[in-house]
Every structure is written in structure tokens, then in C-alpha cells.
Coordinates of C-alpha atoms in Angstrom, one line a residue:
M341 CA -155.9 90.3 6.2
Q342 CA -157.5 93.1 8.2
I343 CA -159.8 94.1 5.4
D344 CA -162.0 96.2 7.8
K345 CA -159.2 98.7 8.0
I346 CA -159.1 99.5 4.3
M347 CA -162.7 100.1 3.4
A348 CA -161.9 103.7 2.5
Y349 CA -159.6 102.5 -0.1
T350 CA -160.3 101.7 -3.8
R351 CA -159.9 98.1 -4.1
M352 CA -158.8 96.8 -7.3
T353 CA -157.4 93.8 -9.0
A354 CA -153.7 93.5 -10.0
A355 CA -154.9 93.8 -13.6
E356 CA -156.7 97.0 -13.0
A357 CA -153.8 98.4 -11.0
A358 CA -151.4 97.5 -14.0
A359 CA -153.8 99.2 -16.5
L360 CA -153.3 102.5 -14.8
I361 CA -149.6 102.5 -15.7
K362 CA -148.8 104.0 -19.0
N363 CA -146.0 103.6 -21.6
G364 CA -142.9 105.5 -20.5
D365 CA -143.9 105.7 -16.9
Q366 CA -141.3 105.5 -14.1
I367 CA -141.9 103.1 -11.2
A368 CA -140.1 102.8 -7.9
M369 CA -140.8 99.7 -5.8
S370 CA -140.6 98.2 -2.4
G371 CA -138.4 95.3 -1.6
F372 CA -134.7 94.3 -1.7
T373 CA -133.9 91.1 -3.2
P374 CA -137.0 89.1 -3.9
A375 CA -138.0 89.7 -0.3
G376 CA -140.8 92.3 0.0
V377 CA -141.2 93.0 -3.7
A378 CA -144.6 93.8 -5.1
K379 CA -145.5 90.8 -7.4
A380 CA -149.0 90.9 -8.5
T381 CA -149.1 94.2 -10.4
T382 CA -145.9 93.8 -12.3
K383 CA -146.9 90.4 -13.5
E384 CA -150.1 91.9 -15.0
L385 CA -148.0 94.7 -16.4
A386 CA -145.9 92.3 -18.2
K387 CA -149.0 90.8 -19.9
I388 CA -150.0 94.3 -20.9
A389 CA -146.6 95.0 -22.5
V390 CA -147.0 91.8 -24.5
A391 CA -150.5 92.8 -25.8
E392 CA -149.4 96.3 -26.7
H393 CA -146.3 95.0 -28.6
E394 CA -148.5 92.5 -30.6
A395 CA -150.7 95.4 -31.5
G396 CA -147.8 97.2 -32.8
R397 CA -147.4 99.8 -30.0
E398 CA -144.5 100.6 -27.8
F399 CA -144.7 99.8 -24.0
K400 CA -141.9 100.1 -21.8
V401 CA -141.4 101.4 -18.2
A402 CA -138.4 102.3 -16.0
I403 CA -138.0 100.4 -12.8
F404 CA -136.1 101.6 -9.7
T405 CA -135.9 99.2 -6.7
G406 CA -133.9 98.6 -3.6
A407 CA -132.0 95.7 -5.0
S408 CA -132.9 92.8 -7.2
T409 CA -136.4 91.6 -7.5
G410 CA -137.9 88.3 -8.5
Q411 CA -139.3 86.5 -11.6
S412 CA -142.6 88.5 -11.3
T413 CA -140.8 91.8 -11.8
D414 CA -137.3 91.6 -13.4
G415 CA -137.9 88.2 -15.2
D416 CA -141.4 88.8 -16.7
L417 CA -140.9 92.4 -17.5
A418 CA -137.6 91.6 -19.2
N419 CA -139.1 88.6 -21.1
A420 CA -142.0 91.0 -22.2
Q421 CA -139.4 93.6 -23.6
A422 CA -141.1 96.0 -21.2
I423 CA -138.2 97.7 -19.5
K424 CA -136.9 100.9 -20.8
Y425 CA -134.4 101.4 -17.9
R426 CA -133.5 99.7 -14.7
A427 CA -131.5 100.4 -11.6
P428 CA -129.7 99.6 -9.3
Y429 CA -129.2 95.8 -9.1
T430 CA -130.3 92.5 -10.3
T431 CA -129.7 88.7 -10.2
N432 CA -132.5 87.4 -12.2
P433 CA -131.3 85.0 -15.0
D434 CA -133.9 86.1 -17.6
F435 CA -133.2 89.8 -17.0
R436 CA -129.4 89.1 -17.1
K437 CA -129.9 87.4 -20.5
H438 CA -131.7 90.4 -22.0
V439 CA -129.0 92.8 -20.4
N440 CA -126.2 90.8 -21.9
L441 CA -128.0 90.9 -25.3
G442 CA -128.0 94.6 -25.1
E443 CA -131.7 95.0 -25.0
I444 CA -132.1 96.7 -21.5
P445 CA -130.4 99.9 -20.4
Y446 CA -129.1 98.8 -17.1
N447 CA -127.4 101.0 -14.6
D448 CA -125.4 99.1 -11.9
L449 CA -125.2 101.3 -8.8
H450 CA -124.0 101.0 -5.3
L451 CA -127.2 100.1 -3.4
S452 CA -126.7 103.0 -0.9
H453 CA -127.0 105.5 -3.7
M454 CA -130.4 104.6 -5.3
A455 CA -132.9 106.3 -2.9
Q456 CA -130.8 109.6 -2.6
E457 CA -130.3 109.8 -6.2
L458 CA -133.9 109.6 -6.8
R459 CA -134.4 112.4 -4.4
Y460 CA -131.7 114.5 -6.0
G461 CA -133.8 114.3 -9.3
F462 CA -131.1 112.5 -11.2
Y463 CA -133.6 110.2 -12.9
G464 CA -136.5 112.5 -13.5
D465 CA -140.0 112.2 -11.9
V466 CA -141.4 109.1 -10.3
D467 CA -144.8 108.4 -11.6
W468 CA -145.7 105.3 -9.5
A469 CA -144.7 103.5 -6.3
I470 CA -145.9 100.0 -6.0
L471 CA -145.3 98.7 -2.4
E472 CA -146.0 95.4 -0.8
V473 CA -147.4 95.9 2.8
C474 CA -148.7 93.6 5.5
D475 CA -151.1 96.0 7.2
I476 CA -152.5 99.5 6.7
E477 CA -153.9 101.9 9.3
E478 CA -155.9 105.1 8.7
V479 CA -154.4 108.0 10.7
G480 CA -156.1 111.4 9.9
N481 CA -155.3 112.4 6.3
D482 CA -152.7 109.7 6.0
Y483 CA -152.4 105.9 5.7
H484 CA -149.7 104.2 7.8
V485 CA -148.5 101.3 5.7
Y486 CA -146.4 98.5 7.2
L487 CA -143.7 96.8 5.1
T488 CA -143.0 93.0 4.8
A489 CA -139.8 91.4 4.5
A490 CA -137.6 94.4 3.4
G491 CA -137.1 98.0 3.8
G492 CA -135.6 98.8 0.4
I493 CA -136.3 102.4 -0.9
S494 CA -139.9 102.3 0.2
P495 CA -140.3 105.7 2.1
T496 CA -138.5 107.6 -0.7
A497 CA -140.5 105.8 -3.4
A498 CA -143.8 106.6 -1.5
R499 CA -142.8 110.2 -1.1
L500 CA -141.7 111.0 -4.6
A501 CA -144.3 109.0 -6.6
K502 CA -147.2 110.9 -8.0
K503 CA -149.4 107.9 -7.2
V504 CA -149.0 104.8 -5.1
I505 CA -150.5 101.2 -5.7
L506 CA -150.3 99.1 -2.4
E507 CA -150.3 95.3 -2.6
L508 CA -151.7 94.1 0.7
N509 CA -150.2 90.6 0.8
S510 CA -151.7 88.3 3.4
F511 CA -148.9 85.9 2.9
H512 CA -146.9 88.1 5.3
N513 CA -147.9 88.3 9.0
P514 CA -148.9 91.8 10.1
N515 CA -146.6 91.4 12.9
A516 CA -143.7 92.0 10.5
K517 CA -144.3 95.7 11.4
Y518 CA -142.4 95.1 14.7
I519 CA -139.1 94.6 13.2
H520 CA -139.1 97.7 10.7
D521 CA -137.2 101.0 11.4
V522 CA -138.4 103.4 8.7
Y523 CA -136.1 106.5 8.5
E524 CA -135.3 108.8 5.5
P525 CA -132.5 111.2 5.9
L526 CA -132.5 114.8 4.9
D527 CA -130.8 115.8 1.8
P528 CA -127.6 118.2 1.7
P529 CA -127.1 120.8 2.8
Y530 CA -129.6 119.8 5.7
R531 CA -128.6 116.3 6.3
K532 CA -127.7 115.4 9.9
A533 CA -125.7 112.5 11.4
I534 CA -127.5 109.3 11.4
P535 CA -127.9 108.5 15.1
I536 CA -127.1 104.9 15.1
E537 CA -124.4 103.9 17.5
H538 CA -125.2 100.2 18.2
V539 CA -126.5 97.5 15.9
G540 CA -129.9 97.4 17.4
D541 CA -130.6 101.2 17.7
R542 CA -133.9 102.3 16.0
I543 CA -134.3 105.9 15.0
G544 CA -137.5 106.1 12.9
Q545 CA -141.0 104.8 12.7
S546 CA -142.4 101.3 12.1
F547 CA -144.4 102.5 9.1
V548 CA -144.3 104.4 5.9
S549 CA -146.8 107.5 6.1
I550 CA -148.7 108.2 2.8
P551 CA -151.2 110.9 2.1
K552 CA -154.5 109.3 1.4
E553 CA -155.0 111.2 -2.0
K554 CA -151.8 109.6 -3.3
V555 CA -153.1 106.0 -2.9
A556 CA -154.6 104.9 -6.2
G557 CA -155.8 101.6 -4.9
V558 CA -155.1 98.4 -2.9
V559 CA -154.5 95.1 -4.5
E560 CA -155.3 92.2 -2.2
C561 CA -153.2 89.2 -2.7
N562 CA -151.6 86.2 -1.1
I563 CA -148.3 85.5 -2.9
P564 CA -145.3 83.9 -1.1
D565 CA -141.8 85.7 -1.7
E566 CA -140.1 84.3 -4.7
A567 CA -137.2 83.1 -2.4
R568 CA -133.9 82.0 -4.1
A569 CA -132.4 78.7 -3.3
F570 CA -128.7 78.8 -2.7
K571 CA -126.3 75.8 -3.4
D572 CA -125.3 73.6 -0.3
S573 CA -121.8 74.3 0.9
D574 CA -119.2 71.9 -0.5
P575 CA -115.5 71.1 0.6
V576 CA -114.2 74.4 -1.2
T577 CA -116.7 76.7 0.5
D578 CA -116.2 74.9 3.7
K579 CA -112.5 75.3 3.6
I580 CA -112.9 79.1 2.7
G581 CA -115.2 79.5 5.7
Y582 CA -112.8 77.7 8.0
L583 CA -109.8 79.8 6.8
T584 CA -111.8 83.1 7.2
A585 CA -112.9 82.3 10.7
E586 CA -109.4 81.1 11.7
F587 CA -108.0 84.5 10.3
L588 CA -110.5 86.6 12.3
V589 CA -109.9 84.6 15.5
E590 CA -106.1 85.2 15.0
E591 CA -106.7 88.9 14.4
M592 CA -108.7 89.0 17.7
H593 CA -106.0 87.1 19.6
K594 CA -103.4 89.7 18.3
G595 CA -105.5 92.6 19.5
R596 CA -106.3 94.0 16.0
I597 CA -110.0 93.1 16.6
P598 CA -111.4 94.0 19.9
K599 CA -112.1 91.1 22.3
E600 CA -115.8 91.8 22.1
F601 CA -115.5 91.2 18.4
L602 CA -117.1 93.5 15.8
P603 CA -120.4 93.4 13.7
L604 CA -120.2 91.3 10.6
Q605 CA -121.5 91.8 7.1
S606 CA -121.4 89.1 4.5
G607 CA -122.6 88.7 1.1
V608 CA -125.3 86.3 -0.3
G609 CA -124.7 82.6 -1.2
S610 CA -123.2 79.4 0.0
T611 CA -119.7 80.8 0.6
A612 CA -121.2 83.5 3.0
N613 CA -123.2 80.8 4.7
A614 CA -120.1 78.7 5.2
I615 CA -118.2 81.6 6.7
L616 CA -121.0 82.4 9.1
G617 CA -121.3 78.8 9.9
A618 CA -117.5 78.4 10.7
L619 CA -117.6 81.6 12.9
G620 CA -120.7 80.4 14.8
A621 CA -119.0 77.0 15.3
D622 CA -115.8 78.5 16.6
K623 CA -115.9 78.8 20.4
H624 CA -113.1 81.4 20.4
V625 CA -115.4 83.9 18.7
P626 CA -117.7 85.5 21.2
D627 CA -121.4 86.0 20.5
F628 CA -121.5 88.6 17.9
N629 CA -123.8 91.0 15.9
I630 CA -124.6 91.4 12.3
Y631 CA -124.9 94.7 10.5
T632 CA -125.5 93.8 6.9
E633 CA -127.8 94.3 3.9
V634 CA -129.4 90.8 3.7
I635 CA -130.1 88.2 6.4
Q636 CA -129.9 84.6 5.3
N637 CA -131.2 81.4 6.9
S638 CA -127.9 80.8 8.7
V639 CA -128.2 84.1 10.5
I640 CA -131.8 83.3 11.7
E641 CA -130.7 79.9 13.0
M642 CA -127.8 81.5 15.0
M643 CA -130.0 84.1 16.4
L644 CA -132.4 81.5 17.7
N645 CA -129.6 79.6 19.4
G646 CA -128.0 82.8 20.8
R647 CA -124.9 82.8 18.7
V648 CA -125.9 86.2 17.0
K649 CA -127.2 88.6 19.5
D650 CA -128.6 91.4 17.4
A651 CA -129.0 91.8 13.6
S652 CA -129.6 94.7 11.4
A653 CA -130.3 94.5 7.6
C654 CA -132.4 95.8 4.8
S655 CA -133.9 92.4 3.8
L656 CA -134.8 88.9 5.1
T657 CA -133.5 87.0 2.0
V658 CA -134.5 83.7 3.6
S659 CA -136.5 80.7 2.5
N660 CA -140.3 81.1 3.0
D661 CA -140.1 78.3 5.8
C662 CA -137.5 80.4 7.6
L663 CA -139.6 83.5 7.1
M664 CA -142.5 81.9 8.8
Q665 CA -140.2 80.9 11.7
V666 CA -139.3 84.6 12.2
Y667 CA -143.0 85.6 12.2
D668 CA -143.7 82.6 14.7
H669 CA -141.0 83.9 17.0
M670 CA -141.7 87.6 16.7
D671 CA -141.7 88.0 20.5
Y672 CA -138.0 87.4 20.3
F673 CA -137.2 88.9 16.9
K674 CA -138.9 92.2 17.5
D675 CA -136.2 93.0 20.2
H676 CA -133.2 91.6 18.2
L677 CA -133.8 92.0 14.5
T678 CA -134.2 95.3 12.7
L679 CA -135.0 95.9 8.9
R680 CA -134.0 99.3 7.6
Q681 CA -133.8 101.2 4.3
S682 CA -130.9 100.4 2.0
E683 CA -129.3 103.8 2.4
I684 CA -129.2 103.1 6.2
S685 CA -128.3 99.5 6.1
N686 CA -125.5 100.3 3.6
S687 CA -124.6 103.7 5.0
P688 CA -120.8 104.5 4.7
E689 CA -121.2 106.6 7.9
I690 CA -122.7 103.8 10.0
I691 CA -120.4 101.1 8.6
R692 CA -117.3 103.1 9.5
R693 CA -118.8 104.2 13.0
L694 CA -119.6 100.6 13.9
G695 CA -116.5 99.0 12.6
V696 CA -118.1 96.5 10.5
I697 CA -116.0 93.6 9.1
A698 CA -117.1 93.2 5.5
I699 CA -116.8 89.8 3.8
N700 CA -117.9 89.6 0.2
T701 CA -117.5 87.4 -2.8
A702 CA -115.5 87.9 -5.9
I703 CA -115.8 86.5 -9.4
E704 CA -112.1 87.1 -9.9
A705 CA -109.2 89.0 -8.3
D706 CA -105.9 89.9 -9.8
I707 CA -102.5 89.8 -8.4
Y708 CA -102.5 93.3 -7.2
G709 CA -105.8 93.0 -5.3
N710 CA -108.4 94.5 -7.6
V711 CA -111.7 92.7 -7.6
N712 CA -114.3 91.9 -10.2
S713 CA -117.6 90.9 -8.6
T714 CA -120.0 91.6 -11.5
H715 CA -118.8 90.6 -15.0
I716 CA -117.8 87.3 -16.7
S717 CA -114.7 88.0 -18.8
G718 CA -115.3 91.7 -18.5
T719 CA -118.3 91.8 -20.7
K720 CA -121.1 89.7 -19.5
M721 CA -123.2 90.9 -16.4
M722 CA -123.5 88.2 -13.8
N723 CA -124.9 90.1 -10.9
G724 CA -124.8 93.8 -10.0
I725 CA -122.2 95.1 -7.5
G726 CA -124.9 95.3 -4.9
G727 CA -123.7 96.6 -1.5
S728 CA -120.2 95.3 -1.6
G729 CA -118.7 98.7 -2.6
D730 CA -120.7 100.4 0.3
F731 CA -119.3 98.0 2.8
I732 CA -115.7 97.2 1.4
R733 CA -114.7 100.8 1.1
N734 CA -115.8 101.8 4.7
A735 CA -115.2 98.6 6.6
Y736 CA -113.0 98.0 9.6
L737 CA -111.6 95.1 7.7
S738 CA -112.5 94.3 4.1
I739 CA -112.4 90.6 2.9
F740 CA -113.2 89.1 -0.5
T741 CA -113.5 85.3 -1.0
C742 CA -113.7 83.2 -4.0
P743 CA -112.7 79.6 -5.1
S744 CA -109.3 79.6 -6.7
V745 CA -110.7 78.1 -9.9
A746 CA -114.0 77.8 -11.6
K747 CA -115.8 75.7 -14.3
G748 CA -113.9 72.5 -13.4
G749 CA -110.6 74.3 -13.3
V750 CA -110.4 75.8 -16.8
I751 CA -110.8 79.3 -15.2
S752 CA -108.4 80.7 -12.7
S753 CA -110.1 83.2 -10.3
I754 CA -106.6 84.7 -9.8
V755 CA -105.6 86.5 -12.9
P756 CA -102.9 89.0 -14.0
F757 CA -105.4 91.9 -14.4
V758 CA -109.1 91.7 -13.6
S759 CA -111.3 91.9 -16.8
H760 CA -113.7 94.3 -14.9
Q761 CA -113.0 96.3 -11.8
D762 CA -115.7 96.8 -9.0
S763 CA -113.4 97.1 -6.0
S764 CA -109.8 98.5 -6.4
E765 CA -106.6 97.4 -4.6
H766 CA -107.0 100.5 -2.4
D767 CA -110.1 99.1 -0.7
V768 CA -109.2 95.3 -0.3
N769 CA -107.4 94.1 2.8
I770 CA -107.8 90.3 2.6
I771 CA -108.3 87.8 -0.4
V772 CA -109.2 84.2 0.8
T773 CA -109.5 81.1 -1.5
E774 CA -109.5 77.5 -0.4
Q775 CA -105.8 77.6 -1.1
G776 CA -105.0 80.2 1.6
I777 CA -105.2 83.8 2.8
A778 CA -103.3 86.8 1.3
D779 CA -103.1 89.6 3.8
L780 CA -102.5 92.8 1.6
R781 CA -102.2 95.3 4.5
G782 CA -99.0 97.3 4.4
K783 CA -97.8 95.9 1.2
S784 CA -96.6 97.4 -2.0
P785 CA -98.1 96.3 -5.3
A786 CA -95.0 94.0 -5.9
Q787 CA -95.4 92.4 -2.4
R788 CA -99.1 92.0 -2.9
A789 CA -98.5 90.2 -6.1
E790 CA -96.1 87.8 -4.6
C791 CA -98.5 87.2 -1.6
I792 CA -101.6 86.5 -3.8
I793 CA -99.9 84.1 -6.1
E794 CA -98.2 82.1 -3.4
N795 CA -101.1 81.9 -1.0
C796 CA -104.4 82.1 -3.1
A797 CA -103.7 80.9 -6.7
H798 CA -104.5 77.2 -7.6
P799 CA -101.4 75.0 -8.1
D800 CA -102.4 74.5 -11.7
Y801 CA -102.0 78.4 -12.4
K802 CA -99.3 79.4 -10.0
Q803 CA -96.4 79.1 -12.3
L804 CA -98.3 80.8 -15.1
L805 CA -98.9 83.8 -12.9
W806 CA -95.2 83.9 -11.9
D807 CA -94.4 83.8 -15.6
Y808 CA -96.5 86.8 -16.1
L809 CA -94.6 88.8 -13.5
K810 CA -91.4 87.9 -15.5
I811 CA -92.7 89.6 -18.5
A812 CA -94.3 92.5 -16.9
K813 CA -92.6 95.9 -17.3
M814 CA -90.8 97.3 -14.3
G815 CA -92.8 100.1 -12.5
H816 CA -94.7 100.8 -9.3
T817 CA -97.4 98.3 -10.6
R818 CA -95.8 95.9 -13.0
H819 CA -97.9 95.1 -16.1
N820 CA -97.4 93.9 -19.6
L821 CA -100.4 95.5 -21.3
S822 CA -100.1 93.1 -24.3
A823 CA -100.3 90.1 -22.2
A824 CA -102.4 91.4 -19.2
F825 CA -105.7 89.7 -20.5
A826 CA -103.9 86.7 -22.1
M827 CA -105.6 84.2 -19.8
H828 CA -109.0 85.7 -20.6
D829 CA -108.2 85.6 -24.4
T830 CA -107.0 82.0 -24.2
L831 CA -110.2 81.0 -22.4
A832 CA -112.2 82.5 -25.1
R833 CA -110.2 81.0 -28.0
K834 CA -109.2 77.7 -26.5
G835 CA -111.6 77.1 -23.6
D836 CA -108.9 76.7 -20.9
M837 CA -106.8 79.3 -19.3
K838 CA -104.1 76.7 -18.5
L839 CA -103.3 76.8 -22.2
T840 CA -102.0 80.4 -22.0
D841 CA -98.7 80.9 -23.7
F842 CA -97.5 84.5 -23.0
A843 CA -95.0 84.2 -25.8
E844 CA -97.9 84.6 -28.2
Y845 CA -98.7 88.1 -26.7
V846 CA -95.2 89.5 -26.2
K847 CA -93.7 91.2 -29.2

């Protein structure tokens, strides 16, 4: 930690920083996923909330972030009943529990919208920004602060906030500054085109500039990122990965994807890793680029072996060992890896311009191609929509993947009608399960239904889905509204979708 550079600052403990925050305050934070999120101050803030509640006083704050955070923010504050409002995305299990109990007002947003909607004033004033940084420089009347493992909404948070708390986290190497491209677009009617024409283009600065008078203090800490562990791949995810890679190779051979290939975006998790692994192993796929929101371990590995040439993202959502590997190879990564703000990494303008192939994960899809990626049985939040909507709607090719069944086969991931819709049939080109691929391009609703049932449904559910079509009322999109959610209802009542009898629902 380069402490000699921050002698002009007010140094404070995390507890002292948290004590500055008052009930009702609105806080914008750095980070995107647990990567790059301030952790020391929020943990102390949760303790203050508990003490205030025990004393009979209310203590709740609003939290705005780039994406999800870790236990020290979403988890601890949710458990302390300290969140009065939260946006735009979360994956934390403790937070999820309190949201599903109706205790936290949670607004699930497309991630590209968060920073600009704060600037537009949709959520009121921002009282505090809490940013995790790896280095600080004094330049005239400003401090140039260097972010850690994510871009998030940091420049917007710092500019809008009345006061800023900096967490100078020595866990992160100061050389992280070499992979950041900090750029905040102007707001309408003055916004200009975002001049990114290639994955590796950099258009901003390596730092966030903050007037000295806005910085309330610096919290020195050494706290690892609260990295999430993802499940290892299994035969199902491996098959999905193989089928997706095979499909993209075929599209390239048919001339529908350029021979140079196109940048890829993929979601988070074991299925995404399996797909990237399959593409990396397929020698028919040329070395390719990544334009996405999160980088996982598999991408770093493929960059080091030359399979991925350049990568652009908002966050290094990697294990801490992998993060250290990035820092150790910074001479390479500073020229090939770029971290941006979420409104740039997820910008519809850039996604459309670059021709990004978007690959995301669904909880369920219906027979017409509508996708639910956030809610279990339509009511319980699993994860937010994240950036899937930003990418899918604007992609060169939009792909959703999921296993055909869940929970040991009692749930079909292919249903008559999704219980919650995040991406509509108008935006979904391809659905992939381990059973096969449904190419929905150029198909009517009736043709899509036949394609999805035949190619993607599990054998245990295929006839049940055909039976639904028989009772569906004729129209452009055939549905029987009395029976559309019969499989979900049967799961709730009997514990197994296979026990669905549509005769119970058709009067």
C-alpha cells in the first residue's frame, strides 16, 4: 500500500466511516459481482443497523451497485434488516431470502441502465459513494483513484455523491490500474457515439477523478474479494457446451458467421464455462475475442494459452488465485484485457456494432421461445436479470441454454408458458438443452413450438407438451389459459410436473 501518497487524506477505520452514514441515506458503490466491491465499511454499517434496531430506532439505507455484491454488503445488510431499497442485481442467498419474504424493496434492472438512471435523477440524490481502490494519486485539486477488479458504476457514483469514502485495499495489486478504461457518456440530448469499434479499444482514462473536498476519508484494509465458487461441469453441461460449439461452427461454415468469427458474451456459471471450454477446444473455431460483462477463470486460461486474443468486460469474476495470476502477468494483460463501466460493457450500441454472439442461461423456456431467467415458479427471485437482456436484444445471434430438467427430473425446463418472462420470443434465436438445439429463426409460433418440443424437451415431458398443444385454442399463438400453468401448479401441489393431467384444468 502506497501510504505516502495519501497523507493529505483523513484516514479512518471502517467503523468510523460507517458511522458517518445516517438512516435513510442513499449509497452508490463500486464493484460488479463480488469483484471490486467495498467490503470493510458495509460490514460495519450492518453492525450499526443491528445496534440501532436493538435500541428501537430505524436504520435503513438504499444501495445502488454495478451488479451483485458479496456477503459483506448484500448478505450482512440484508440480515441486519438495513436495506430500504436495492438495485439493480443480486445473487446473494441471504439477500434472496429476505427479498422473497417481502422484506426488501428490490428493483431488478438491466445492468446497462443503472448508472444512467442515477444520472437522470430517477432515484433521488446520492448521499455517499463507497469505492474500493488499489491506488490513489494527488493531482492538483483532485484525487485520481484507481479501481480494483471491476468497473461497475464507479465514475457515476463518485460524481453524483455528496461525499465519497475510499477503501484502499492492499489485497489488490496497484498494477490493476493498467487494465481499466474509465469512460462516462454524456446524457441526452448531448450524448455522442461511443467510439469503440474493436474489442480492445480504449476511449477513457485509467482512473476516476474526484475533487479532494468530496473525499470524507480513506479506509485502509486488506480483504480478498468474496469470490463465488461455481459447480464443476457435468455430463449435462458438457453436452450443452458441445452442442453450442458445434452449432456455431456449422453457422460459420455456412457463412452466417464470418470466417474471422465474432466476439462472444456468455453468462456466469458452469454451463458458460463448459461452452467456452468446448469452443476453445474446437480447432475449427479460430482464435476469438470476448466482449462481455464478466470474465471467468476459463477466459483467463484461454487468454494465457492464446485461444482468446482480446477480452473486454466490466468485472473479473474469478477465483482469487486466478486474480493473482492476472496481476502476475500484467505485462501481457495490460495489452489484451480491458475493464469498463457496466453501461459500456453492456451498451446496446456497442453490442450491435461489434456483432456480439450472446450466450446466456435460462431457468425455463416455453414452447414459443419466451425465457424466464430470474424467478422460480414465477414468484421466488433466484437471481436478477443481470446483463442478459442488454446482450440478447442486441446480439448478432442470441442463444439461451439450460438443462432440459431440474431437481432430479421433477421439473421440466421446457414448459407451455413461462411463469415469469425476462426475454421474449422476439429476442431469442436459439435454445439449447442437452437434448438438442432449437433454431427459432424464421419460424412462426406454431413452428417454434414444434421445434422446441421435438429438439429440446426431455423425453419424460415431450408427450405432455404435445398434449398441451392439442388442447390449446387456435390462434397465431396457441394457448389454453386455463392450462397454461398446469405443470407449475402440479409441481406446487404434487411435487412432480410429470404428474400433470391437463384434463383437470380444461372445463
